[in-house]
Coordinates of N, CA and C in Angstrom, one line a residue:
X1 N 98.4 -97.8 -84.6 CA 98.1 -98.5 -83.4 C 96.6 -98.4 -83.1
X2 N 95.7 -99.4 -83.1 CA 94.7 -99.8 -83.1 C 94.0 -99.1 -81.5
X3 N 94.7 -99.8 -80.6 CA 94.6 -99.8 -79.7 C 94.9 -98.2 -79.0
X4 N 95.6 -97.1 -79.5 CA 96.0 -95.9 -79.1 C 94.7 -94.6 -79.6
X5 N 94.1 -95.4 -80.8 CA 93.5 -94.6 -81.7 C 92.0 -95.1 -80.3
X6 N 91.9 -95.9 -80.3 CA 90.2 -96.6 -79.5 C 90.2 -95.5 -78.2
X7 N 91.8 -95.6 -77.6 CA 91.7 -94.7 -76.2 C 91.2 -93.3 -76.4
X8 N 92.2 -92.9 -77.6 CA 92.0 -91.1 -77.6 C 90.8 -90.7 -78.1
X9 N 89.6 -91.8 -78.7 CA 88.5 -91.8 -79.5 C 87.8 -91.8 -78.3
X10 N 87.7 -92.5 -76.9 CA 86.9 -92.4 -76.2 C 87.3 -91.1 -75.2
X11 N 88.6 -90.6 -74.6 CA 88.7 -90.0 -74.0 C 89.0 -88.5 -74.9
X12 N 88.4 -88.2 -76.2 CA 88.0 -86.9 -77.1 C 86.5 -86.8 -76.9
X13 N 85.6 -88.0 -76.8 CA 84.4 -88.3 -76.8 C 83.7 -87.6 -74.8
X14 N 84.9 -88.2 -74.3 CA 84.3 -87.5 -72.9 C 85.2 -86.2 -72.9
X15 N 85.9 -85.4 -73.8 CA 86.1 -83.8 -73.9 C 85.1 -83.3 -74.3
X16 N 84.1 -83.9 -75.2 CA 83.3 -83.7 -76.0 C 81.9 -83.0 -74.8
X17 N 81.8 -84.1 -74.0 CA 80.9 -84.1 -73.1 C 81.3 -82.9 -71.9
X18 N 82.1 -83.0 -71.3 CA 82.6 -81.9 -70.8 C 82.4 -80.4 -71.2
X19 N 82.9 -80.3 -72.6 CA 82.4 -79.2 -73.3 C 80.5 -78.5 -73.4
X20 N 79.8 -79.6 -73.5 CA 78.4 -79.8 -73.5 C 78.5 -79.3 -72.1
X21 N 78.8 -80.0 -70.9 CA 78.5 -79.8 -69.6 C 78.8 -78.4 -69.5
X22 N 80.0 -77.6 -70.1 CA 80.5 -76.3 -69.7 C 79.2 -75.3 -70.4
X23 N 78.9 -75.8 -71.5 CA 77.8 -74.7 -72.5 C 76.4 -74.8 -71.9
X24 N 76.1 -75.8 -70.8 CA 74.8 -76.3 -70.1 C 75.0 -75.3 -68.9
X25 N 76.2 -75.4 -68.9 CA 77.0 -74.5 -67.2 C 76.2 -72.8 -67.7
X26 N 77.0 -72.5 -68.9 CA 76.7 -71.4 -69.5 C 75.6 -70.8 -70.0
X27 N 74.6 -72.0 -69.9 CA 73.1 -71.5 -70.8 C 72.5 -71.4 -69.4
X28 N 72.9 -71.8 -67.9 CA 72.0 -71.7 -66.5 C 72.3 -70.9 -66.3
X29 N 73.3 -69.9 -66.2 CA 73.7 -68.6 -65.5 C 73.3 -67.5 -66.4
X30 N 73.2 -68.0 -67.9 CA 72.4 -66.5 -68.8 C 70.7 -66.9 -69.0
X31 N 70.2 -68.1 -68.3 CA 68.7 -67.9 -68.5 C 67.9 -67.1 -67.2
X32 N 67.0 -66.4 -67.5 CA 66.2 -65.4 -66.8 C 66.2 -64.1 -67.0
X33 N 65.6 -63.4 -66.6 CA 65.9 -62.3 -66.3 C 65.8 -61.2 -65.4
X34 N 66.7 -61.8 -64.8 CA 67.5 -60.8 -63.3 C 66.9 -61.0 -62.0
X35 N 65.5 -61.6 -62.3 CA 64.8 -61.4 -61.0 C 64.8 -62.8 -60.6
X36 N 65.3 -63.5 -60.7 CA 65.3 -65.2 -60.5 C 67.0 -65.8 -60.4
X37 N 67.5 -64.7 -59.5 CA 68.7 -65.1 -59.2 C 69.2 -66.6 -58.7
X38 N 68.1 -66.9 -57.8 CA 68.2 -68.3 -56.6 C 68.0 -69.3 -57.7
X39 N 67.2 -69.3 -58.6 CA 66.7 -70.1 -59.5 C 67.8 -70.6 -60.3
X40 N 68.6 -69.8 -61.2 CA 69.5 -69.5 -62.1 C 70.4 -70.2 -61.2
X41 N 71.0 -69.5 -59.8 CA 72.0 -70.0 -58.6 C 71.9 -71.4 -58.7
X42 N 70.9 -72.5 -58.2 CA 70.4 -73.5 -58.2 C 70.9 -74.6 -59.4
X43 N 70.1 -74.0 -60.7 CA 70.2 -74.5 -61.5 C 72.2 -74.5 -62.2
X44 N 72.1 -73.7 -61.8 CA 74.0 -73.5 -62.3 C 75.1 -74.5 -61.2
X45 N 74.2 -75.0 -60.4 CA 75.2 -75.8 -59.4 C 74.8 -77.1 -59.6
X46 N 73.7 -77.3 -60.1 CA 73.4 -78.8 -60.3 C 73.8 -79.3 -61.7
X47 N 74.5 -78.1 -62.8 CA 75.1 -78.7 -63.4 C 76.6 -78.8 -63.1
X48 N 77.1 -77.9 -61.9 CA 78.8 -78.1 -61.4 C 78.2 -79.1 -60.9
X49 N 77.5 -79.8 -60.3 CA 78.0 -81.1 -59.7 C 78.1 -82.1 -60.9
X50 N 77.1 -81.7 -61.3 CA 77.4 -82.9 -62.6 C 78.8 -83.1 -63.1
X51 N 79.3 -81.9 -63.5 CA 80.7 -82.0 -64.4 C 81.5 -82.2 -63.5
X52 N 81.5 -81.8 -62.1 CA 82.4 -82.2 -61.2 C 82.4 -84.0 -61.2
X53 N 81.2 -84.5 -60.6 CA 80.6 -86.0 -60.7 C 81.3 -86.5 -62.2
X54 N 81.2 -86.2 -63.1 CA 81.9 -86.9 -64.4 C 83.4 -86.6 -64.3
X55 N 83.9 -85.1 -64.4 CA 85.6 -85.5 -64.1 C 86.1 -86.5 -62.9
X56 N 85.1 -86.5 -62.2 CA 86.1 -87.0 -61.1 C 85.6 -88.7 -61.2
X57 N 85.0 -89.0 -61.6 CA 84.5 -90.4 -61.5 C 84.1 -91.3 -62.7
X58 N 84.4 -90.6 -63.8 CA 84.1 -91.0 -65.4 C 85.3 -90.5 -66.1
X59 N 85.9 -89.2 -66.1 CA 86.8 -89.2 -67.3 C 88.3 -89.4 -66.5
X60 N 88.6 -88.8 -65.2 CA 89.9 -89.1 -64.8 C 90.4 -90.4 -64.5
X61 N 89.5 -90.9 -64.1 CA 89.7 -92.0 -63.7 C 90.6 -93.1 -65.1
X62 N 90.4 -92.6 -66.1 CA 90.7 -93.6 -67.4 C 91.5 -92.8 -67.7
X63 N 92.2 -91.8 -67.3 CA 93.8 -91.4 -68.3 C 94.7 -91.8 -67.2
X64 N 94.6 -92.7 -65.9 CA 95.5 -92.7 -64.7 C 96.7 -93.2 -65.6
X65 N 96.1 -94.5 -66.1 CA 97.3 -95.5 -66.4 C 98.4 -94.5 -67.6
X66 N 97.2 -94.4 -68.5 CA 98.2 -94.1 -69.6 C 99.1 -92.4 -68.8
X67 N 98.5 -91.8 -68.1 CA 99.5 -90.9 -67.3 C 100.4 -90.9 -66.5
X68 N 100.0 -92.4 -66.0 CA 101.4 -92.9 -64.9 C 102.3 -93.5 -66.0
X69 N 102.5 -93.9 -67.0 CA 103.0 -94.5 -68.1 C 104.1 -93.8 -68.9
X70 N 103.1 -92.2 -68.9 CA 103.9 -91.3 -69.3 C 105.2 -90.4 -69.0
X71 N 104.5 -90.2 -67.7 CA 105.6 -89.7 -66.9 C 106.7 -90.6 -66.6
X72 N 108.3 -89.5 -66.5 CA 109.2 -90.1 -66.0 C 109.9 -90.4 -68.2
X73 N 109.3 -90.3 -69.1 CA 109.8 -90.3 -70.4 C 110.6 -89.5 -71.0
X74 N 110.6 -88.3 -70.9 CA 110.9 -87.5 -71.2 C 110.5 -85.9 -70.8
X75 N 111.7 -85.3 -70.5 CA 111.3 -83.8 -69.8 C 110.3 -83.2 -70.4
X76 N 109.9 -83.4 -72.0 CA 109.2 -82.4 -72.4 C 107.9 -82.7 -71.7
X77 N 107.8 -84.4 -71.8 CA 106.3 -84.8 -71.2 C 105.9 -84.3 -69.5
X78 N 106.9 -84.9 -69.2 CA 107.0 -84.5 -67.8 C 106.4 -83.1 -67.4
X79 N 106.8 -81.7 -68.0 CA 106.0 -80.5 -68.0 C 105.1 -80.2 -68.4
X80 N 104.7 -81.6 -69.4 CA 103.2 -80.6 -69.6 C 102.3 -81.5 -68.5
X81 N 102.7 -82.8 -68.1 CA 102.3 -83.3 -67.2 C 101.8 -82.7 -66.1
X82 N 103.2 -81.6 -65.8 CA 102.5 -80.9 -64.2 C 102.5 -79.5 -65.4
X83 N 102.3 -79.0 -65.9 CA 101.5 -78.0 -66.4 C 99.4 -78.4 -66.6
X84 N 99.2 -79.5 -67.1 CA 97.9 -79.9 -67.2 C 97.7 -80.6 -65.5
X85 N 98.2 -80.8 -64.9 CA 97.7 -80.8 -63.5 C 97.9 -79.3 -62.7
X86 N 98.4 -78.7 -63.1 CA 98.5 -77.3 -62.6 C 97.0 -76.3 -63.1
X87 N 97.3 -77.0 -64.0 CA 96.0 -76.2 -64.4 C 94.1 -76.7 -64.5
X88 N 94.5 -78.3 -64.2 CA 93.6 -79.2 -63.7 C 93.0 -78.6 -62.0
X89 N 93.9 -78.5 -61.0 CA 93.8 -78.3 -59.8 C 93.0 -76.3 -60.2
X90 N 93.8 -76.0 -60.4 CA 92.8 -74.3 -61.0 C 91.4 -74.5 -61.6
X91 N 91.3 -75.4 -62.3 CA 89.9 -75.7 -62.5 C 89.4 -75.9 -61.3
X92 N 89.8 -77.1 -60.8 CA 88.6 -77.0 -59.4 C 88.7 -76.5 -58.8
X93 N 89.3 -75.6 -58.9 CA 89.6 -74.3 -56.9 C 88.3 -73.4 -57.9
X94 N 88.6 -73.0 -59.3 CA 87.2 -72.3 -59.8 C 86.3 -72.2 -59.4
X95 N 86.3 -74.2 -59.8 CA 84.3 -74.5 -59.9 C 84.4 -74.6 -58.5
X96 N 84.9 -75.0 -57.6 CA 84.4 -74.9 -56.2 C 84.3 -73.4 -55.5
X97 N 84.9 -72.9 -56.0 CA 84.7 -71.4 -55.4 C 83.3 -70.8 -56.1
X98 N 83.2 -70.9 -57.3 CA 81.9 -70.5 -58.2 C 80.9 -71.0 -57.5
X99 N 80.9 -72.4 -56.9 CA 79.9 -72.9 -56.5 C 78.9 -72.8 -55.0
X100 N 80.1 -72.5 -53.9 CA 79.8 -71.8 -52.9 C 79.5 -70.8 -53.0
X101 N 80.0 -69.7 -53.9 CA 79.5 -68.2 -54.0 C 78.2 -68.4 -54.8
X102 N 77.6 -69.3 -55.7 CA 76.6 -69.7 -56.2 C 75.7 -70.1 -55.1
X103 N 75.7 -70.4 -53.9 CA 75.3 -70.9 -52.8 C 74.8 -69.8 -52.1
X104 N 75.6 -68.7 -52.3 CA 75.2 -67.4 -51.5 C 74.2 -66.8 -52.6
X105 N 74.0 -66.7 -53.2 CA 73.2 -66.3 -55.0 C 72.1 -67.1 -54.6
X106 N 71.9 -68.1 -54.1 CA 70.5 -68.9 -54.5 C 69.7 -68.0 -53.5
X107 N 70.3 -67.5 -52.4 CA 69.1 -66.6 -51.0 C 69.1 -65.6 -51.9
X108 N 69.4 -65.1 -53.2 CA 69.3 -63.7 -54.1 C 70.3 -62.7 -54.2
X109 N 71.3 -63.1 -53.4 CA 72.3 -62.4 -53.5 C 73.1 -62.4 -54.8
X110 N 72.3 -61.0 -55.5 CA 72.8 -60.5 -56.8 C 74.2 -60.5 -57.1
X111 N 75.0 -60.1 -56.0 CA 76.4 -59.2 -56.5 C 77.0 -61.3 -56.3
X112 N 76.8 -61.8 -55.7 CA 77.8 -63.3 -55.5 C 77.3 -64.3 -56.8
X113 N 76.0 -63.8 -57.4 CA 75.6 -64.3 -58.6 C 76.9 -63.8 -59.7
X114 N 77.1 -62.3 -59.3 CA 77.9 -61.7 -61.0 C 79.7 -62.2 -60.2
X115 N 79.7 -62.8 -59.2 CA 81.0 -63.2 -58.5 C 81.5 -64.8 -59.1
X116 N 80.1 -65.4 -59.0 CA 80.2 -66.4 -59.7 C 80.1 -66.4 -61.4
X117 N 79.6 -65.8 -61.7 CA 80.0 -65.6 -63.0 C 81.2 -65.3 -63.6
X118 N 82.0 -64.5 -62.7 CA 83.6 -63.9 -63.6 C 84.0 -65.5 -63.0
X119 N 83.8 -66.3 -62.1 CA 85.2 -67.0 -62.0 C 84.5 -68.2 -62.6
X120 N 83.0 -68.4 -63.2 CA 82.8 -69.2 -64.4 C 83.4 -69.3 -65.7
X121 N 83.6 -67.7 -65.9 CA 84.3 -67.2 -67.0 C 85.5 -67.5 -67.1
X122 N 86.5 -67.5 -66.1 CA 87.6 -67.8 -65.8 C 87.9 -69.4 -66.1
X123 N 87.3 -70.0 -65.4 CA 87.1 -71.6 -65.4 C 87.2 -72.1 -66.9
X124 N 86.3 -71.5 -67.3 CA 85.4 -71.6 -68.6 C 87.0 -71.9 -69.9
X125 N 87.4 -70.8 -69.4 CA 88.6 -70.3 -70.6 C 89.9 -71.0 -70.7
X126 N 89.7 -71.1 -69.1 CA 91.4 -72.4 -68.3 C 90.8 -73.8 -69.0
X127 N 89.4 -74.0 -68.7 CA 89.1 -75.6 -69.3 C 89.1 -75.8 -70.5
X128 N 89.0 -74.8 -71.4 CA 89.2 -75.2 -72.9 C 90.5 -75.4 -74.3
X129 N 91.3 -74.4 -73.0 CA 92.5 -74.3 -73.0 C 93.0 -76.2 -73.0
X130 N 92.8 -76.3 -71.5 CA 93.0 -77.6 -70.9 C 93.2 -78.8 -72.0
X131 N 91.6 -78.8 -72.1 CA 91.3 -79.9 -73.0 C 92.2 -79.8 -74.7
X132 N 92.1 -78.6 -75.2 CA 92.4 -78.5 -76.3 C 94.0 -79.1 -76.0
X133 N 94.5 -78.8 -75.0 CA 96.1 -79.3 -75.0 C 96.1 -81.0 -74.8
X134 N 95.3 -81.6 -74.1 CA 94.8 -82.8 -73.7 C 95.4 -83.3 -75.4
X135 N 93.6 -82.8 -76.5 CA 94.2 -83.3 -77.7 C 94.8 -83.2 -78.5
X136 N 95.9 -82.1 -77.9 CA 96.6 -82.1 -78.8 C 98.4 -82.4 -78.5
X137 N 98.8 -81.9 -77.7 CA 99.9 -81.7 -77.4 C 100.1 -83.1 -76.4
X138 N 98.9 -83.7 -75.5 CA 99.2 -85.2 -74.8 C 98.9 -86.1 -75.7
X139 N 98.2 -85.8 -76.3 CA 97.9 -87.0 -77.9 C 99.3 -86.9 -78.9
X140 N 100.1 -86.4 -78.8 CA 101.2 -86.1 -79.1 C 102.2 -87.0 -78.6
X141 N 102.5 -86.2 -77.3 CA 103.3 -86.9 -76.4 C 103.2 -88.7 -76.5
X142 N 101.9 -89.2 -76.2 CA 101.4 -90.5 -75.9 C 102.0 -91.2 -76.8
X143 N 101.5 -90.8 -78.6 CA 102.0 -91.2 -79.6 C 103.4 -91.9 -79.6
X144 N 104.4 -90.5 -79.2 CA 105.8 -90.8 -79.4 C 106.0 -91.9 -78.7
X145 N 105.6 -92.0 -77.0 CA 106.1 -92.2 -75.8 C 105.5 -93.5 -75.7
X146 N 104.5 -94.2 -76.3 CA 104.1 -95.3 -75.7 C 104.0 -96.5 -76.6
X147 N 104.6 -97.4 -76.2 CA 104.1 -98.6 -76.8 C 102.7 -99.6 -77.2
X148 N 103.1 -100.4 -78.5 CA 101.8 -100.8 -78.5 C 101.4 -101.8 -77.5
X149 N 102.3 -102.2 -76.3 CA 101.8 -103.2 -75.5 C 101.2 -102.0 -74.3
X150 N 101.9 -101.0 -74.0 CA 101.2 -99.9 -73.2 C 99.8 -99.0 -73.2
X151 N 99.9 -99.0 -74.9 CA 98.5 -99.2 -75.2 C 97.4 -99.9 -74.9
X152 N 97.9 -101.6 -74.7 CA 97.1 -102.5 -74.7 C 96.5 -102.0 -73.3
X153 N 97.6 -102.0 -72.1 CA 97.0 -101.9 -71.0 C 96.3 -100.8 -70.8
X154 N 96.4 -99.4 -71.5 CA 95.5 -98.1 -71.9 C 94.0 -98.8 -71.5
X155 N 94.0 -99.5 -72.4 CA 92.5 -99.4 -73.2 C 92.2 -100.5 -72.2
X156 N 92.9 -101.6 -71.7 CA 92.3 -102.2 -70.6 C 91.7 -101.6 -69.4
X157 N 92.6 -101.0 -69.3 CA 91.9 -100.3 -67.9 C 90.6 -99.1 -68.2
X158 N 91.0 -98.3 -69.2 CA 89.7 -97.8 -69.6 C 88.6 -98.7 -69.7
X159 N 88.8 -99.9 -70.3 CA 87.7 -100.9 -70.7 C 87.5 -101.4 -68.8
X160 N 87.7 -101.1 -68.3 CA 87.5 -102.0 -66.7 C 86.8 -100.8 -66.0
X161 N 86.9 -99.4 -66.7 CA 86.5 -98.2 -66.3 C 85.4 -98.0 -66.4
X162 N 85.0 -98.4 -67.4 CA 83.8 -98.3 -68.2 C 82.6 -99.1 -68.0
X163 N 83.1 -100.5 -67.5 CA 82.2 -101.3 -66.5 C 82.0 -101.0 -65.1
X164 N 83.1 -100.4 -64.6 CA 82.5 -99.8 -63.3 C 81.8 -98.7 -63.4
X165 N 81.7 -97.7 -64.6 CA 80.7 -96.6 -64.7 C 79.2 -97.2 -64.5
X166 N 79.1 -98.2 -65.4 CA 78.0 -99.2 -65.9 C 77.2 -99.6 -64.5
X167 N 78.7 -100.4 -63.7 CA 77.9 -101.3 -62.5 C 77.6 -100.1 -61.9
X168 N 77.9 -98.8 -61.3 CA 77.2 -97.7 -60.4 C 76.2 -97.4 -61.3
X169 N 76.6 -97.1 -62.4 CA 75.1 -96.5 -63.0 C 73.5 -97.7 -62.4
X170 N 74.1 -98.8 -62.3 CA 73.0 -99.7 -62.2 C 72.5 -99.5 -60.7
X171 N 73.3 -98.9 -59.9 CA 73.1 -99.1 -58.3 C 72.5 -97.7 -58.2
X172 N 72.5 -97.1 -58.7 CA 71.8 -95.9 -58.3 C 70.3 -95.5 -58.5
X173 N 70.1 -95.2 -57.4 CA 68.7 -94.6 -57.5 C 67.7 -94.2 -58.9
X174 N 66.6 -94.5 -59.1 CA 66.5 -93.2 -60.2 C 66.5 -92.1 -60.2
X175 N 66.2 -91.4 -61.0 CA 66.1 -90.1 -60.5 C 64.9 -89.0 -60.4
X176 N 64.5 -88.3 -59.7 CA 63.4 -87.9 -59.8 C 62.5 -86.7 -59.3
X177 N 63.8 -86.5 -60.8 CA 63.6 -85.2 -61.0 C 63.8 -83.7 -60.0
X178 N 64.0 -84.1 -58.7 CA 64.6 -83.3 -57.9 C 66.1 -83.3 -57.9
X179 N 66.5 -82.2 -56.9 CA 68.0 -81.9 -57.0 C 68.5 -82.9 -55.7
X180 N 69.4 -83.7 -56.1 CA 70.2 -84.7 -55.5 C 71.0 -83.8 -54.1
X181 N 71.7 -82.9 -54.0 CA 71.6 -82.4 -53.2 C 70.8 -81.7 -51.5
X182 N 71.3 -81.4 -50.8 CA 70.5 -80.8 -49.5 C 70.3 -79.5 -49.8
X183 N 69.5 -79.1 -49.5 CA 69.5 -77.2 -48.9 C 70.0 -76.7 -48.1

């Protein structure tokens, strides 16, 4: 199926990116050395917005259908359904917790820097986990569970996704070079 192969090709391709964003997460919190806590602080939250800003407005947005599709098929799917939302919602209680305690780190507070660290670590380990089940065990599921007309509509709506990433991308400011954020 043509059409099943195009979906999981694009939505492996934004795991792909995600992963990049997590090792970008990981290269901000180990550059410096020690005395540039606020900096490091700073720099490690403007890549959580980022990865936050792409799950939530680039990659989820395009597995809605084929997840609403899924559910309701079979018990097996059904648990990993609310097992990968279970552990979707633990991701973000992470990164948002990491990231206000990263908030308190940027005034130099050493000890909320190594606070945010273990629960990057934490994050870190739940999202790889995540993803790797994504391709393997929902790429699975999907296979058995879905038709090639359910596919069609898959990749439609991805494809409809993908122009709306496009038309924002066009609406938005440039950037320049400062942090998008307030202080």
């Amino acid at each position: 199926m043509l059409a099943a192969e195009c979906a999981w090709a694009i939505l492996r391709a934004e795991h792909t990116r995600t992963r990049e964003l997590l090792a970008r997460l990981d290269t901000a919190m180990k550059t410096g050395d020690g005395t540039r806590t606020g900096k490091r602080a700073a720099s490690a939250i403007e890549v959580i917005e980022r990865l936050q800003a792409f799950e939530e407005t680039t990659h989820r947005p395009k597995g809605v259908v084929m997840l609403n599709m899924l559910r309701g098929r079979s018990s097996e799917a059904d648990e990993l359904l609310d097992e990968l939302d279970s552990e979707s919602e633990c991701c973000n209680g992470l990164l948002s917790e990491a990231k206000t305690t990263l908030q308190r780190a940027e005034t130099g507070d050493a000890r909320a820097a190594e606070e945010a660290e273990a629960l990057l670590q934490r994050h870190r380990q739940f999202m790889y986990v995540h993803l790797d089940k994504e391709d393997t065990l929902l790429h699975s599921q999907t296979a058995l569970l879905l038709t090639a007309e359910e596919w069609a509509a898959v990749v439609s709506s991805i494809s409809k996704e993908v122009h709306a990433a496009r038309v924002r991308e066009h609406r938005r400011p440039p950037h320049t070079g400062k942090p998008r954020r307030p202080h």
